Short mmCIF file of C-alpha atoms and ligand atoms in Angstrom, two decimals:
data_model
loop_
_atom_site.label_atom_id
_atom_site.label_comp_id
_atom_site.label_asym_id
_atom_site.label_seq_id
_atom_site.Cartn_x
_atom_site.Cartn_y
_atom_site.Cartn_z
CA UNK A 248 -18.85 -7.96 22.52
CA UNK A 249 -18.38 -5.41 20.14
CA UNK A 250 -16.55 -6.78 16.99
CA UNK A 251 -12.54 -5.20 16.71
CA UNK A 252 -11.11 -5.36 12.89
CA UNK A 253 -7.17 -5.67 12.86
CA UNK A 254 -8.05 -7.01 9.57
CA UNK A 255 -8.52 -4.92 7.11
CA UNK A 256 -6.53 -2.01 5.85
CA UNK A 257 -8.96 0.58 5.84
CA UNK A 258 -9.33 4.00 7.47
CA UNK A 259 -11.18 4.28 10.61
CA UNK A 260 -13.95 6.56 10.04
CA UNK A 261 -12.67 9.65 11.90
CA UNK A 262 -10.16 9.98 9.37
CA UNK A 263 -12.05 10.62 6.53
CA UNK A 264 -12.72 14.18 5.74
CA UNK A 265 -16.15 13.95 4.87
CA UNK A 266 -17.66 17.16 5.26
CA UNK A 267 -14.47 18.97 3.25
CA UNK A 268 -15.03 16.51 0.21
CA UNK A 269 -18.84 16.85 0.66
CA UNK A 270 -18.12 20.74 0.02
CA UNK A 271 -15.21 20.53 -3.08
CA UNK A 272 -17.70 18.09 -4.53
CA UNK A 273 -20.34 20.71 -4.70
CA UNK A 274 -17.73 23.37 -5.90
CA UNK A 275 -16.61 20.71 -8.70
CA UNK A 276 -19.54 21.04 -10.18
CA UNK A 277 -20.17 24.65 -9.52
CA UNK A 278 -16.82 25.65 -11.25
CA UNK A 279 -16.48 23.14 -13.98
CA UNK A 280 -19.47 20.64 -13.97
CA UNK A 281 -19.91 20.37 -17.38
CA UNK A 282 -16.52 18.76 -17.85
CA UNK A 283 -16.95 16.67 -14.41
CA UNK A 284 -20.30 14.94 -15.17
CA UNK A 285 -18.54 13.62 -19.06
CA UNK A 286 -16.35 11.27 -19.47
CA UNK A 287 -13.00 12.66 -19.88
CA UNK A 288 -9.45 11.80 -21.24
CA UNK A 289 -7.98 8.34 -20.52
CA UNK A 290 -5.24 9.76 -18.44
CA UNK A 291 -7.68 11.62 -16.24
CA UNK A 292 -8.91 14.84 -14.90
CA UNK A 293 -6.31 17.07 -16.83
CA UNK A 294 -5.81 19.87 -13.72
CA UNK A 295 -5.21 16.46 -10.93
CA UNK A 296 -3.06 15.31 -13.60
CA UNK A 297 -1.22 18.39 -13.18
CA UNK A 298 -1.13 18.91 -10.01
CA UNK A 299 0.43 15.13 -9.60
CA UNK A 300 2.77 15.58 -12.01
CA UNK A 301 3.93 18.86 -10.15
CA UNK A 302 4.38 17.12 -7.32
CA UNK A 303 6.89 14.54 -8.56
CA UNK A 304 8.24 16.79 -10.92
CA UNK A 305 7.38 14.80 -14.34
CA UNK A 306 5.57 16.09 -17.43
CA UNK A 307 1.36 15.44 -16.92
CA UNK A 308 1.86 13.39 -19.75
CA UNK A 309 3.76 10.84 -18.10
CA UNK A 310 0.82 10.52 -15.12
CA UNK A 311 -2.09 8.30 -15.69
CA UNK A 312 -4.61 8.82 -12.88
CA UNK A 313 -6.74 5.67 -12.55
CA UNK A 314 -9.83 4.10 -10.47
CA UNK A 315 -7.59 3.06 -8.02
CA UNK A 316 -4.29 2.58 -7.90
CA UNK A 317 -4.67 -1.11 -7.75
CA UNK A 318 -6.19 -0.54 -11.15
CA UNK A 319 -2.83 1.31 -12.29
CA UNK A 320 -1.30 -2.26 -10.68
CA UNK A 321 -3.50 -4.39 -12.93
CA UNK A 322 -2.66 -2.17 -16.10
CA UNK A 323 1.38 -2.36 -15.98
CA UNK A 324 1.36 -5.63 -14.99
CA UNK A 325 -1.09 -7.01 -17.84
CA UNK A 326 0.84 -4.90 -20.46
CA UNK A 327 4.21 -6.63 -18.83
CA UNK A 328 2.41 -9.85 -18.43
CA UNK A 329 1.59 -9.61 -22.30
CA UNK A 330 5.54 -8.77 -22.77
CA UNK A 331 6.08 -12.21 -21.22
CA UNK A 332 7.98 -10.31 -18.13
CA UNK A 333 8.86 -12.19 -14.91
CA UNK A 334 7.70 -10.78 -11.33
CA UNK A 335 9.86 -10.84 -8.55
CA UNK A 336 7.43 -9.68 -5.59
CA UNK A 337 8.40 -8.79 -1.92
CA UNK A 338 7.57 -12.42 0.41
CA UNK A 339 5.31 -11.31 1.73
CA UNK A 340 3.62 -9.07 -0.49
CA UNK A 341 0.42 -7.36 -0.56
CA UNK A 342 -2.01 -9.92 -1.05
CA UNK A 343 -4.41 -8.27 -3.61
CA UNK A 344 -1.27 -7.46 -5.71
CA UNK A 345 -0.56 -11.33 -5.57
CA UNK A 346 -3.80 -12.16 -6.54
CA UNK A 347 -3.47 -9.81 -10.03
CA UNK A 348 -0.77 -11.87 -10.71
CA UNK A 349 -1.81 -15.08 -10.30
CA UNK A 350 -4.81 -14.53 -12.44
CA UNK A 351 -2.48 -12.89 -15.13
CA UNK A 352 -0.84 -16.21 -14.76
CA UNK A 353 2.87 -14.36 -14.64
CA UNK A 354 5.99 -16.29 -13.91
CA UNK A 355 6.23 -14.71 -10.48
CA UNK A 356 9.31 -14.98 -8.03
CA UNK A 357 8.93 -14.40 -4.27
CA UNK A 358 12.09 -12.92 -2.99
CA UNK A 359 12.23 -12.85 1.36
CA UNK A 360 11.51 -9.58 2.84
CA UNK A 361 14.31 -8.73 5.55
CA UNK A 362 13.94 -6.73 8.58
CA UNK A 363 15.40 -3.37 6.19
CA UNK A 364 13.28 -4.21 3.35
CA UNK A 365 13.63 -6.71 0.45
CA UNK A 366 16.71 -9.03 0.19
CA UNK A 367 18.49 -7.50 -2.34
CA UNK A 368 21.62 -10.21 -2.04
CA UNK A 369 19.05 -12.75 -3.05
CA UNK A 370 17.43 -11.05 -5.82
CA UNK A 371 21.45 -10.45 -7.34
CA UNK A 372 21.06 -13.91 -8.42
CA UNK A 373 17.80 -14.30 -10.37
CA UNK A 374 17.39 -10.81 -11.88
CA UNK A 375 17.71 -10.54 -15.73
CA UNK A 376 16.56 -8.02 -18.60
CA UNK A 377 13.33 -7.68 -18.95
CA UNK A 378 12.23 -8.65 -15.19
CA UNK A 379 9.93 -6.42 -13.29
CA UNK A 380 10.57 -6.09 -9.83
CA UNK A 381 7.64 -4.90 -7.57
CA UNK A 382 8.06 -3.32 -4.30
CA UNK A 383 6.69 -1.72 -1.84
CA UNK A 384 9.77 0.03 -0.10
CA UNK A 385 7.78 2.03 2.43
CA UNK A 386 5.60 1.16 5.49
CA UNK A 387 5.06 -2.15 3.62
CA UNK A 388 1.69 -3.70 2.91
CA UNK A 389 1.85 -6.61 4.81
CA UNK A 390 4.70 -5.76 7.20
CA UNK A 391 5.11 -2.30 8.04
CA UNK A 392 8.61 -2.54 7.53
CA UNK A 393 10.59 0.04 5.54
CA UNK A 394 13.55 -0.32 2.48
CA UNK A 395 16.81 1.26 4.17
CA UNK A 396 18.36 3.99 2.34
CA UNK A 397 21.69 2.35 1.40
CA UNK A 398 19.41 -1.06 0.06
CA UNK A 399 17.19 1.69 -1.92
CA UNK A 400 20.37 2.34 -3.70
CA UNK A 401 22.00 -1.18 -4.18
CA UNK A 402 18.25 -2.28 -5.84
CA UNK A 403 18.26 0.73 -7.94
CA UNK A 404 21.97 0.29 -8.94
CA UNK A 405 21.08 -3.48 -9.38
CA UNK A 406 18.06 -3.39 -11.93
CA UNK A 407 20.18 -0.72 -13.72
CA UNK A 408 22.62 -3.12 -14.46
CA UNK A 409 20.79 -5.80 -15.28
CA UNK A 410 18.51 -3.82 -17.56
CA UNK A 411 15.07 -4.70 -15.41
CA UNK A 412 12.02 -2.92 -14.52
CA UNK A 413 11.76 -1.65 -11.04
CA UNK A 414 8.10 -1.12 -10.37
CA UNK A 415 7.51 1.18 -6.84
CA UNK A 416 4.13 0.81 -4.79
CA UNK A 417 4.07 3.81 -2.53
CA UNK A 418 0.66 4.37 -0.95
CA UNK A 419 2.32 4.91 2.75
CA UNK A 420 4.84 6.85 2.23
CA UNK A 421 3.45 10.39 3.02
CA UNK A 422 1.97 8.46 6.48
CA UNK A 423 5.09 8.89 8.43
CA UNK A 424 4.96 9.39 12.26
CA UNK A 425 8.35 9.55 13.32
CA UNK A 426 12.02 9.17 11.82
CA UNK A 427 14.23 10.47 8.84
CA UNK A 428 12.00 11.15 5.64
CA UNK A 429 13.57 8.60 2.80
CA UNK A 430 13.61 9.35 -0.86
CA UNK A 431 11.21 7.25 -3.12
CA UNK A 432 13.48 5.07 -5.50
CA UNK A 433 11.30 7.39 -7.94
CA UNK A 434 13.34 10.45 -7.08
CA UNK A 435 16.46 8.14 -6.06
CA UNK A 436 16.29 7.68 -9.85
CA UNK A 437 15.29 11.48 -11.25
CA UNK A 438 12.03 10.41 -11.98
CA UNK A 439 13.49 8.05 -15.14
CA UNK A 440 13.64 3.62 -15.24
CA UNK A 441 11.28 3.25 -12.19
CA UNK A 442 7.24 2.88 -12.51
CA UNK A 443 5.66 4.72 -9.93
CA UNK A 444 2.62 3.75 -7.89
CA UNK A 445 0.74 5.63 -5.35
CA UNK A 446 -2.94 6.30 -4.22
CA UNK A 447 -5.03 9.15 -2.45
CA UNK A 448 -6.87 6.11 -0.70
CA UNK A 449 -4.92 6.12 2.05
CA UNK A 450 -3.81 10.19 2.23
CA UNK A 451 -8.00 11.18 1.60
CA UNK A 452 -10.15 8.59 1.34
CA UNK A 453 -10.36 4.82 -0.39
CA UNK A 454 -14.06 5.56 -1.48
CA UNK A 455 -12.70 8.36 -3.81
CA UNK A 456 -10.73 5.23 -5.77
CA UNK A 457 -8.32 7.65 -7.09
CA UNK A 458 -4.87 6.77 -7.67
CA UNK A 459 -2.10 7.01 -10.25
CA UNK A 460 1.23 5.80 -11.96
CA UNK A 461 3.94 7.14 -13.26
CA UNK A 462 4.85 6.01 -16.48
CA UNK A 463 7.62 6.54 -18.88
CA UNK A 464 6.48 8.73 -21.74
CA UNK A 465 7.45 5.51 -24.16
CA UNK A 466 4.47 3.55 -22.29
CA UNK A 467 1.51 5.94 -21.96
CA UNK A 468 -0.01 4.94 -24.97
CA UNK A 469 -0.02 1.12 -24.12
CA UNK A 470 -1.60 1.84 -20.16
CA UNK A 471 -4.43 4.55 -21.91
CA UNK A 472 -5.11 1.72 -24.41
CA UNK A 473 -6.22 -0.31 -21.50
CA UNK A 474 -7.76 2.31 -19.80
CA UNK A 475 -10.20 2.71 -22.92
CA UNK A 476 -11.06 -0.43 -23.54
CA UNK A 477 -12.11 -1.25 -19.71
CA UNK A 478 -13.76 1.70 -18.47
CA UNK A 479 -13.08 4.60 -20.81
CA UNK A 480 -12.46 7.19 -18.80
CA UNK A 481 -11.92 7.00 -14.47
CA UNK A 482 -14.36 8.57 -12.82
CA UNK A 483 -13.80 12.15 -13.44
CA UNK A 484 -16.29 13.49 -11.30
CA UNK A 485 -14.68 12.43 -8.14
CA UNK A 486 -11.01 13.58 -9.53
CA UNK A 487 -12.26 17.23 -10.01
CA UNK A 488 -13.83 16.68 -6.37
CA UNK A 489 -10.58 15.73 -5.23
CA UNK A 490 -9.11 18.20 -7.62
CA UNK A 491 -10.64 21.03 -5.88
CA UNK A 492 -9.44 19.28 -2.44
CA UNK A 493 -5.98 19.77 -2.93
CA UNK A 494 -5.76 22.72 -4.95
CA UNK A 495 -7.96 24.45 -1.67
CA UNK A 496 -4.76 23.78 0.42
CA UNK A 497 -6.54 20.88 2.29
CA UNK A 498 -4.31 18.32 1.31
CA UNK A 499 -1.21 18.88 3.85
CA UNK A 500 -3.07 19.54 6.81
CA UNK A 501 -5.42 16.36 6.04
CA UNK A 502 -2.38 14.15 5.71
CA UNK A 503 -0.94 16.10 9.42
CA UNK A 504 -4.65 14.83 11.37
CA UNK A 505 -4.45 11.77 9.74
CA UNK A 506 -0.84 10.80 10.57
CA UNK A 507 -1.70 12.00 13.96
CA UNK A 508 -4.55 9.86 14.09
CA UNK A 509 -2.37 6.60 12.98
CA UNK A 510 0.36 7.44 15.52
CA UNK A 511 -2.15 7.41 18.16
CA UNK A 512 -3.27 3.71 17.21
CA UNK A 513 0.09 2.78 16.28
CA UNK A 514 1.49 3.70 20.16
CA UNK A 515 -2.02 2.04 22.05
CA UNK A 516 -1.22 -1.49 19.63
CA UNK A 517 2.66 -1.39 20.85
CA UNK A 518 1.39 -0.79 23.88
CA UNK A 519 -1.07 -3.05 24.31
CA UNK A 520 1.32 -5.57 22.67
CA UNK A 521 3.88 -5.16 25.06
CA UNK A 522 1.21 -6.02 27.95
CA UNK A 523 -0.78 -8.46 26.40
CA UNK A 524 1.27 -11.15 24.31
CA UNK A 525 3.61 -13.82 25.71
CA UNK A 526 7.10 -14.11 25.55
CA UNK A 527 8.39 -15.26 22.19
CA UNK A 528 5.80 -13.23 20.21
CA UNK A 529 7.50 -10.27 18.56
CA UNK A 530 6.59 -7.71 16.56
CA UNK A 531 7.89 -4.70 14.68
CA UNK A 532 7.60 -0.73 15.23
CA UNK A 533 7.01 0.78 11.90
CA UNK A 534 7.74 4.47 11.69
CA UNK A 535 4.61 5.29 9.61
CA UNK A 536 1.97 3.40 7.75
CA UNK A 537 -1.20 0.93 8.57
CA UNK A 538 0.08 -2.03 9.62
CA UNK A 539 2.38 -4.04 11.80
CA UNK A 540 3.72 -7.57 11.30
CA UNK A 541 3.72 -10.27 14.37
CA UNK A 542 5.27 -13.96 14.68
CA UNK A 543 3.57 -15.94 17.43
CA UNK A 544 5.55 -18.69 19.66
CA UNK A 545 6.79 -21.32 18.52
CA UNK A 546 3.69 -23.74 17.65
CA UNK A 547 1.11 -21.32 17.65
CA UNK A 548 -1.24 -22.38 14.26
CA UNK A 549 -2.56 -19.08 12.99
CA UNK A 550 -5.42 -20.84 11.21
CA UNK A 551 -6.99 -22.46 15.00
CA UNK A 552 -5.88 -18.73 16.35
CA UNK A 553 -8.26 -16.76 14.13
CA UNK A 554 -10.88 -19.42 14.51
CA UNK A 555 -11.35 -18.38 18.01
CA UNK A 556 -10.24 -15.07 17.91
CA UNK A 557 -13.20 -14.57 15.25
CA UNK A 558 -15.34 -16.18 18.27
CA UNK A 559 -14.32 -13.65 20.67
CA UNK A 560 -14.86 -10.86 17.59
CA UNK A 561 -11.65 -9.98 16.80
CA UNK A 562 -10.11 -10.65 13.61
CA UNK A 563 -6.50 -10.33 11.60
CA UNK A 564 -4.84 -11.88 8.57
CA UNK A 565 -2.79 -15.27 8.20
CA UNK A 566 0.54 -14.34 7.55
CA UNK A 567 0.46 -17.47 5.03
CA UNK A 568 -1.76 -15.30 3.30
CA UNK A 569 0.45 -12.89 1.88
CA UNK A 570 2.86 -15.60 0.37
CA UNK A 571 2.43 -17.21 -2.79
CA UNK A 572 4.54 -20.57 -1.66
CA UNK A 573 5.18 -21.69 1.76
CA UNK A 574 5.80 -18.71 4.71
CA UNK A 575 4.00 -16.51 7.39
CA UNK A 576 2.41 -19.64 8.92
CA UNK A 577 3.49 -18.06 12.54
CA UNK A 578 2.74 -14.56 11.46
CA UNK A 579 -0.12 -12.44 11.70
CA UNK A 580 -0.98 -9.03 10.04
CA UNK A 581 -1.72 -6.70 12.51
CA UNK A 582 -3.88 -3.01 10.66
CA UNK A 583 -3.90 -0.52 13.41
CA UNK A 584 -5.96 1.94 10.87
CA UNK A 585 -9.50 1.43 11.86
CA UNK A 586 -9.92 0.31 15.16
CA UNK A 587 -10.15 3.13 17.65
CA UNK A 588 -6.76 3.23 20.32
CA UNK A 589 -9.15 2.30 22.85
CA UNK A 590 -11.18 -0.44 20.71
CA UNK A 591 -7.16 -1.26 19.95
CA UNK A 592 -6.54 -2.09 23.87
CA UNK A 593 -9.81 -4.22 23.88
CA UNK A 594 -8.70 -6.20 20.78
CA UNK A 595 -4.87 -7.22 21.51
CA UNK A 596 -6.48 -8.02 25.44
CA UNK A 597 -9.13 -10.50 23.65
CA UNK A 598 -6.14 -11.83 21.26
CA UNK A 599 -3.26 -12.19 23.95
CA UNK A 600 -5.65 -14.14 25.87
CA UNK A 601 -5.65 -16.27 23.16
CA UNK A 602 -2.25 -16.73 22.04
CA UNK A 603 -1.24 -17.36 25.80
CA UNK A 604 -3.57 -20.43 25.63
CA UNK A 605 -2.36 -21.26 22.63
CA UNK A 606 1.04 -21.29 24.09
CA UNK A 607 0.39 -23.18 26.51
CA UNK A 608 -0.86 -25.88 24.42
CA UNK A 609 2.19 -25.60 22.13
CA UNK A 610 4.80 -25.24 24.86
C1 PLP B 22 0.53 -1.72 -1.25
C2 PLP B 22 -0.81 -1.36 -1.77
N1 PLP B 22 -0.95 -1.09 -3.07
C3 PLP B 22 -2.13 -0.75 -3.58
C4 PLP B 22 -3.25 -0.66 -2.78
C5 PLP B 22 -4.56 -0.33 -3.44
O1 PLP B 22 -4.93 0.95 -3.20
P1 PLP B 22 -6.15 1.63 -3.96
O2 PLP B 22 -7.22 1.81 -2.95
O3 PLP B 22 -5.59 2.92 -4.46
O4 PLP B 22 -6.59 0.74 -5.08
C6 PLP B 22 -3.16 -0.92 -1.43
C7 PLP B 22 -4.36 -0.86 -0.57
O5 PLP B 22 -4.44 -1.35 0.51
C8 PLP B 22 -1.89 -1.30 -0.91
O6 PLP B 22 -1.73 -1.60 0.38
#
């Protein structure tokens, strides 16, 4: 049997655009190679920079454009770390994210995730000055699921008050399939008191590790700091590459196949879903993103369940895995991004199989 990833959250390889960045690569170099084989300002590439900041209607200044954006994650949250900040992170949260954290040894707070996006009642009671709250308000990273508009506004109302740090992780965002368009708390805010996250990983292509935050101007300084003393410079090269990418026009109609191409996966998993799994599994329909979020019956042990489903070559992630304390033990994460919709029907056949025995055993 041919092995079916629902595990990771990485592009299939249809939707990378690999002959249009093989050819802006060669016309980096070609137009301004010189610059693009050096190493080059902290912040990055200065006319990506720009075209960011553009974008989101902020000063370049204020955009730092690092090897990753997991690697802008790392930055603010060492510098905040260093500040002696408390975390209050989405449960459950992207797991990588998690993992900074814990390493940074952080004081971090896990507050639960509701069906519209983080529970903002809860949070009320913790949240003081000087707290960073991360989230990840869009298509969530595990769950799929999505910060309503009038919660967007309570949180940003909330750390306002309270004289926190709201700290947004949007790589999803621009990966919406269906349904009302919803402002970033970025722009909910005019671009000023939120720390903005996002990434061409998932837009172009993770292998380009470009990504980016948006700073206030106060903290530049601090985040470039780190910059220089772990790599220097990002990898300016590849920015110009992408540089000349989305200053060719390719951008927008990249992000149109590829949000095609996840809708497509996204229908043949509910789908398949709907025909495959036993009553009392559910599961969410996310409007956009890579990944849904499923509980199993009752008594269905996630850890047995991938044991065998890795047997039968098709793997997922523990839900437990995306909490820091107790949680997700009857969840899966479900990535519909790489498989193939027809590799997709295969996979959730193999698993249902699986979980009806498992079921069984439980009921
Ligand atoms: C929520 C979230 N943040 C950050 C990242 C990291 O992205 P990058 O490839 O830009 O480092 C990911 C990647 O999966 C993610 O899901």
């Amino acid at each position: 049997m041919a092995p079916i990833s629902f595990a990771r959250g990485i592009p299939g390889p249809d939707l990378l655009p690999i002959a249009e960045f093989g050819a802006c690569a060669q016309r980096a170099l070609e137009r301004d190679g010189a610059t693009a084989l050096n190493y080059g300002p902290p912040g990055g590439y200065p006319p990506l920079r720009a075209w960011i900041a553009e974008r989101h209607g902020v000063e370049p200044s204020r955009v730092v454009v690092t090897n990753g954006s997991l690697q802008g994650f790392q930055f603010v949250a060492k510098h905040y770390a260093e500040q002696g900040a408390r975390f209050f992170v989405e449960a459950p949260c992207y797991d990588r994210s998690l993992q900074i954290l814990r390493a940074l040894e952080v004081e971090t707070r896990e507050v639960e995730l509701a069906e519209d996006g983080l529970d903002i009642d809860a949070l009320e009671g913790f949240l003081r000055a000087g707290d960073v709250v991360y989230t990840i308000p869009t298509f969530q990273n595990p769950s799929g699921r999505t910060l309503s508009r009038s919660s967007r506004e309570r949180l940003l109302g909330l750390v306002r008050e309270r004289g926190a740090v709201l700290f947004e992780d949007d790589p999803y965002g621009l990966l919406r399939f269906e349904g009302e368009s919803l402002p970033q708390l970025f722009e909910l805010a005019g671009g000023d008191g939120v720390l903005f996250l996002s990434s061409f990983s998932k837009t172009v292509a993770p292998g380009i590790r470009t990504g980016y935050v948006i700073l206030p101007e106060g903290l530049v300084p601090a985040i470039e700091t780190l910059v220089l003393t772990s790599y220097v410079s990002p990898a300016i090269f590849v920015e110009a590459a992408l540089f000349e990418f989305v200053a060719a026009g390719r951008f927008e109609p990249n992000l149109a196949r590829v949000t095609d191409a996840l809708r497509i996966r996204r229908d043949a998993m509910l789908a398949a879903l709907s025909r495959e799994l036993p009553e009392g599994a559910r599961w969410n329909e996310p409007e956009g993103g890579y990944f849904l979020w499923l509980d199993l019956p009752v008594g269905v042990d996630t850890g047995s369940l991938l044991a065998r489903a890795s047997e039968q070559d098709v793997t997922f992630v523990r839900g437990s895995d995306f909490y820091l304390g107790p949680g997700g033990e009857e969840s899966v994460r479900l990535a519909f991004s790489y498989a193939s919709a027809t590799e997709i029907g295969e996979g959730i056949a193999r698993l249902g199989r699986l979980v009806h025995e498992a079921a069984a055993v439980a009921a």
